Amino acid sequence: MTRTVPLLLALLLTACGTTPPERGPRMPTKSGTGELRTDLAPLTKRFPGLADARSAQWMSGTLGDDRVPGPSTYWIDAVVTLPPAKVSEVTPGTRETTDQPPVVDGLRDDVPEGPYLTSDALNSTFTGQGWFVHAYLAKGTDKLVLVATGQ
């Protein structure tokens, strides 16, 4: 009988599933109009580090559920062509990553293949005016992928 109690206890704990199911962090949903834009002025206004950009394809919108009241958090995903001088300026100190930039589906076909170069300094170069940026420079190219959120 004394051996049965620990065995029963072990079976009960196993059957009850004492470990919660694994779930990754839930990212807020990006919503927007679905319009693919190419005008540079709205980008260069928000991100002064893009002042010399040659071209861009980008999309924007809000994060989360539009039906929930309160202030909105905005997002911008962009693929930007930089001039060679800017690429040379931002490349030092970057590290290589194979992480894919988390852009919306409507922009995914414009994202160059990796690997990418990234760093905190690269992010800071393009962060500004209430926007936080994750920047990915496609290695060996002049293409910068910008994933930004702001208020």
PDB file of C-alpha atoms in Angstrom:
ATOM      1  CA  MET A   1       0.000   0.000   0.000  1.00  0.00           C
ATOM      2  CA  THR A   2       2.798   2.458   0.797  1.00  0.00           C
ATOM      3  CA  ARG A   3       4.238   2.040  -2.708  1.00  0.00           C
ATOM      4  CA  THR A   4       0.849   2.576  -4.319  1.00  0.00           C
ATOM      5  CA  VAL A   5       0.377   6.115  -2.937  1.00  0.00           C
ATOM      6  CA  PRO A   6       3.489   7.622  -4.589  1.00  0.00           C
ATOM      7  CA  LEU A   7       2.637   5.826  -7.807  1.00  0.00           C
ATOM      8  CA  LEU A   8      -0.941   7.130  -7.746  1.00  0.00           C
ATOM      9  CA  LEU A   9       0.305  10.634  -6.959  1.00  0.00           C
ATOM     10  CA  ALA A  10       2.753  10.509  -9.859  1.00  0.00           C
ATOM     11  CA  LEU A  11       0.049   9.315 -12.241  1.00  0.00           C
ATOM     12  CA  LEU A  12      -2.349  12.030 -11.108  1.00  0.00           C
ATOM     13  CA  LEU A  13       0.239  14.783 -11.559  1.00  0.00           C
ATOM     14  CA  THR A  14       1.120  13.478 -15.013  1.00  0.00           C
ATOM     15  CA  ALA A  15      -2.522  13.159 -16.068  1.00  0.00           C
ATOM     16  CA  CYS A  16      -3.387  16.642 -14.815  1.00  0.00           C
ATOM     17  CA  GLY A  17      -0.695  18.210 -16.928  1.00  0.00           C
ATOM     18  CA  THR A  18       1.160  20.349 -14.401  1.00  0.00           C
ATOM     19  CA  THR A  19       3.021  22.187 -17.151  1.00  0.00           C
ATOM     20  CA  PRO A  20       1.049  24.883 -19.005  1.00  0.00           C
ATOM     21  CA  PRO A  21       1.029  24.579 -22.789  1.00  0.00           C
ATOM     22  CA  GLU A  22       3.835  26.485 -24.460  1.00  0.00           C
ATOM     23  CA  ARG A  23       2.754  29.622 -26.223  1.00  0.00           C
ATOM     24  CA  GLY A  24       4.943  32.275 -27.737  1.00  0.00           C
ATOM     25  CA  PRO A  25       4.341  35.949 -27.213  1.00  0.00           C
ATOM     26  CA  ARG A  26       1.355  37.192 -29.177  1.00  0.00           C
ATOM     27  CA  MET A  27       2.211  40.027 -31.487  1.00  0.00           C
ATOM     28  CA  PRO A  28      -0.482  42.626 -32.046  1.00  0.00           C
ATOM     29  CA  THR A  29      -2.093  42.392 -35.451  1.00  0.00           C
ATOM     30  CA  LYS A  30      -1.021  44.951 -38.037  1.00  0.00           C
ATOM     31  CA  SER A  31      -4.012  46.460 -39.799  1.00  0.00           C
ATOM     32  CA  GLY A  32      -4.020  48.993 -42.610  1.00  0.00           C
ATOM     33  CA  THR A  33      -5.457  49.874 -45.986  1.00  0.00           C
ATOM     34  CA  GLY A  34      -3.264  47.413 -47.889  1.00  0.00           C
ATOM     35  CA  GLU A  35      -1.997  50.240 -50.100  1.00  0.00           C
ATOM     36  CA  LEU A  36       1.606  49.826 -51.265  1.00  0.00           C
ATOM     37  CA  ARG A  37       3.107  53.304 -51.324  1.00  0.00           C
ATOM     38  CA  THR A  38       6.226  54.671 -53.016  1.00  0.00           C
ATOM     39  CA  ASP A  39       6.223  58.336 -51.968  1.00  0.00           C
ATOM     40  CA  LEU A  40       9.307  59.279 -49.939  1.00  0.00           C
ATOM     41  CA  ALA A  41       8.150  62.478 -48.195  1.00  0.00           C
ATOM     42  CA  PRO A  42       6.138  60.793 -45.392  1.00  0.00           C
ATOM     43  CA  LEU A  43       9.105  58.518 -44.626  1.00  0.00           C
ATOM     44  CA  THR A  44      11.788  61.192 -44.673  1.00  0.00           C
ATOM     45  CA  LYS A  45       9.593  63.415 -42.480  1.00  0.00           C
ATOM     46  CA  ARG A  46       9.302  60.702 -39.805  1.00  0.00           C
ATOM     47  CA  PHE A  47      12.788  59.211 -40.201  1.00  0.00           C
ATOM     48  CA  PRO A  48      15.431  61.905 -40.851  1.00  0.00           C
ATOM     49  CA  GLY A  49      18.064  59.185 -41.374  1.00  0.00           C
ATOM     50  CA  LEU A  50      16.291  58.422 -44.664  1.00  0.00           C
ATOM     51  CA  ALA A  51      16.713  61.974 -45.992  1.00  0.00           C
ATOM     52  CA  ASP A  52      18.893  60.794 -48.900  1.00  0.00           C
ATOM     53  CA  ALA A  53      16.845  57.690 -49.754  1.00  0.00           C
ATOM     54  CA  ARG A  54      16.532  57.057 -53.478  1.00  0.00           C
ATOM     55  CA  SER A  55      13.281  55.061 -53.485  1.00  0.00           C
ATOM     56  CA  ALA A  56      10.953  53.121 -51.205  1.00  0.00           C
ATOM     57  CA  GLN A  57       8.053  50.699 -51.138  1.00  0.00           C
ATOM     58  CA  TRP A  58       6.127  50.860 -47.898  1.00  0.00           C
ATOM     59  CA  MET A  59       2.890  50.166 -46.057  1.00  0.00           C
ATOM     60  CA  SER A  60       1.448  51.485 -42.805  1.00  0.00           C
ATOM     61  CA  GLY A  61      -1.459  51.238 -40.399  1.00  0.00           C
ATOM     62  CA  THR A  62      -2.290  50.639 -36.743  1.00  0.00           C
ATOM     63  CA  LEU A  63      -1.492  47.821 -34.344  1.00  0.00           C
ATOM     64  CA  GLY A  64      -4.185  45.883 -32.559  1.00  0.00           C
ATOM     65  CA  ASP A  65      -7.949  46.061 -32.735  1.00  0.00           C
ATOM     66  CA  ASP A  66      -9.389  49.340 -34.071  1.00  0.00           C
ATOM     67  CA  ARG A  67     -12.559  48.687 -32.045  1.00  0.00           C
ATOM     68  CA  VAL A  68     -10.684  49.089 -28.749  1.00  0.00           C
ATOM     69  CA  PRO A  69     -10.743  52.697 -27.529  1.00  0.00           C
ATOM     70  CA  GLY A  70      -7.592  54.538 -26.596  1.00  0.00           C
ATOM     71  CA  PRO A  71      -4.507  55.879 -28.271  1.00  0.00           C
ATOM     72  CA  SER A  72      -3.311  54.039 -31.338  1.00  0.00           C
ATOM     73  CA  THR A  73       0.108  52.625 -32.002  1.00  0.00           C
ATOM     74  CA  TYR A  74       1.103  52.994 -35.631  1.00  0.00           C
ATOM     75  CA  TRP A  75       3.383  50.842 -37.757  1.00  0.00           C
ATOM     76  CA  ILE A  76       5.369  51.368 -40.930  1.00  0.00           C
ATOM     77  CA  ASP A  77       7.125  48.607 -42.851  1.00  0.00           C
ATOM     78  CA  ALA A  78       9.386  49.780 -45.672  1.00  0.00           C
ATOM     79  CA  VAL A  79      11.999  48.614 -48.137  1.00  0.00           C
ATOM     80  CA  VAL A  80      14.209  51.594 -48.887  1.00  0.00           C
ATOM     81  CA  THR A  81      16.984  52.025 -51.439  1.00  0.00           C
ATOM     82  CA  LEU A  82      19.856  53.970 -49.868  1.00  0.00           C
ATOM     83  CA  PRO A  83      22.642  55.847 -51.660  1.00  0.00           C
ATOM     84  CA  PRO A  84      26.063  54.112 -51.532  1.00  0.00           C
ATOM     85  CA  ALA A  85      27.472  56.759 -49.159  1.00  0.00           C
ATOM     86  CA  LYS A  86      24.709  56.052 -46.614  1.00  0.00           C
ATOM     87  CA  VAL A  87      25.291  52.289 -46.873  1.00  0.00           C
ATOM     88  CA  SER A  88      29.004  52.844 -46.138  1.00  0.00           C
ATOM     89  CA  GLU A  89      28.108  55.137 -43.243  1.00  0.00           C
ATOM     90  CA  VAL A  90      25.745  52.705 -41.489  1.00  0.00           C
ATOM     91  CA  THR A  91      27.528  49.377 -42.117  1.00  0.00           C
ATOM     92  CA  PRO A  92      30.369  49.577 -39.520  1.00  0.00           C
ATOM     93  CA  GLY A  93      29.560  47.775 -36.285  1.00  0.00           C
ATOM     94  CA  THR A  94      26.701  45.728 -37.724  1.00  0.00           C
ATOM     95  CA  ARG A  95      26.408  41.979 -37.253  1.00  0.00           C
ATOM     96  CA  GLU A  96      24.987  39.412 -39.636  1.00  0.00           C
ATOM     97  CA  THR A  97      21.620  37.784 -38.972  1.00  0.00           C
ATOM     98  CA  THR A  98      19.436  35.354 -40.859  1.00  0.00           C
ATOM     99  CA  ASP A  99      16.313  36.587 -39.030  1.00  0.00           C
ATOM    100  CA  GLN A 100      13.663  37.643 -41.497  1.00  0.00           C
ATOM    101  CA  PRO A 101      12.283  41.180 -41.087  1.00  0.00           C
ATOM    102  CA  PRO A 102       8.694  40.854 -39.763  1.00  0.00           C
ATOM    103  CA  VAL A 103       6.967  42.854 -42.497  1.00  0.00           C
ATOM    104  CA  VAL A 104       3.338  42.613 -43.583  1.00  0.00           C
ATOM    105  CA  ASP A 105       2.467  40.176 -46.359  1.00  0.00           C
ATOM    106  CA  GLY A 106       1.808  42.954 -48.876  1.00  0.00           C
ATOM    107  CA  LEU A 107       5.460  44.031 -48.717  1.00  0.00           C
ATOM    108  CA  ARG A 108       7.086  40.613 -48.385  1.00  0.00           C
ATOM    109  CA  ASP A 109       7.790  40.241 -52.144  1.00  0.00           C
ATOM    110  CA  ASP A 110       9.810  43.485 -52.080  1.00  0.00           C
ATOM    111  CA  VAL A 111      12.076  42.355 -49.230  1.00  0.00           C
ATOM    112  CA  PRO A 112      15.506  41.343 -50.519  1.00  0.00           C
ATOM    113  CA  GLU A 113      16.890  37.949 -49.549  1.00  0.00           C
ATOM    114  CA  GLY A 114      19.132  37.778 -46.496  1.00  0.00           C
ATOM    115  CA  PRO A 115      21.405  37.537 -44.772  1.00  0.00           C
ATOM    116  CA  TYR A 116      20.963  40.944 -43.203  1.00  0.00           C
ATOM    117  CA  LEU A 117      23.149  43.286 -41.224  1.00  0.00           C
ATOM    118  CA  THR A 118      21.715  44.784 -38.052  1.00  0.00           C
ATOM    119  CA  SER A 119      22.779  46.482 -34.823  1.00  0.00           C
ATOM    120  CA  ASP A 120      21.501  48.814 -32.143  1.00  0.00           C
ATOM    121  CA  ALA A 121      23.451  51.632 -33.817  1.00  0.00           C
ATOM    122  CA  LEU A 122      21.773  50.873 -37.163  1.00  0.00           C
ATOM    123  CA  ASN A 123      18.357  50.953 -35.468  1.00  0.00           C
ATOM    124  CA  SER A 124      19.251  54.279 -33.805  1.00  0.00           C
ATOM    125  CA  THR A 125      20.298  55.820 -37.116  1.00  0.00           C
ATOM    126  CA  PHE A 126      16.718  55.581 -38.331  1.00  0.00           C
ATOM    127  CA  THR A 127      14.817  55.897 -35.021  1.00  0.00           C
ATOM    128  CA  GLY A 128      13.397  59.308 -34.269  1.00  0.00           C
ATOM    129  CA  GLN A 129      10.470  61.603 -33.664  1.00  0.00           C
ATOM    130  CA  GLY A 130       8.451  59.142 -31.572  1.00  0.00           C
ATOM    131  CA  TRP A 131       9.222  56.092 -33.698  1.00  0.00           C
ATOM    132  CA  PHE A 132      11.163  52.984 -32.709  1.00  0.00           C
ATOM    133  CA  VAL A 133      12.862  51.151 -35.571  1.00  0.00           C
ATOM    134  CA  HIS A 134      14.318  47.732 -36.267  1.00  0.00           C
ATOM    135  CA  ALA A 135      16.515  48.140 -39.344  1.00  0.00           C
ATOM    136  CA  TYR A 136      17.842  45.337 -41.529  1.00  0.00           C
ATOM    137  CA  LEU A 137      20.375  46.109 -44.265  1.00  0.00           C
ATOM    138  CA  ALA A 138      20.451  43.330 -46.866  1.00  0.00           C
ATOM    139  CA  LYS A 139      24.102  42.313 -46.927  1.00  0.00           C
ATOM    140  CA  GLY A 140      25.947  43.421 -50.068  1.00  0.00           C
ATOM    141  CA  THR A 141      23.058  45.611 -51.282  1.00  0.00           C
ATOM    142  CA  ASP A 142      21.702  49.128 -50.915  1.00  0.00           C
ATOM    143  CA  LYS A 143      18.343  47.836 -49.580  1.00  0.00           C
ATOM    144  CA  LEU A 144      17.259  48.664 -46.046  1.00  0.00           C
ATOM    145  CA  VAL A 145      14.208  47.013 -44.500  1.00  0.00           C
ATOM    146  CA  LEU A 146      12.636  49.228 -41.876  1.00  0.00           C
ATOM    147  CA  VAL A 147      10.118  47.879 -39.330  1.00  0.00           C
ATOM    148  CA  ALA A 148       8.865  50.781 -37.230  1.00  0.00           C
ATOM    149  CA  THR A 149       6.281  51.462 -34.535  1.00  0.00           C
ATOM    150  CA  GLY A 150       5.254  54.811 -33.065  1.00  0.00           C
ATOM    151  CA  GLN A 151       2.550  56.802 -31.357  1.00  0.00           C
TER     152      GLN A 151
END
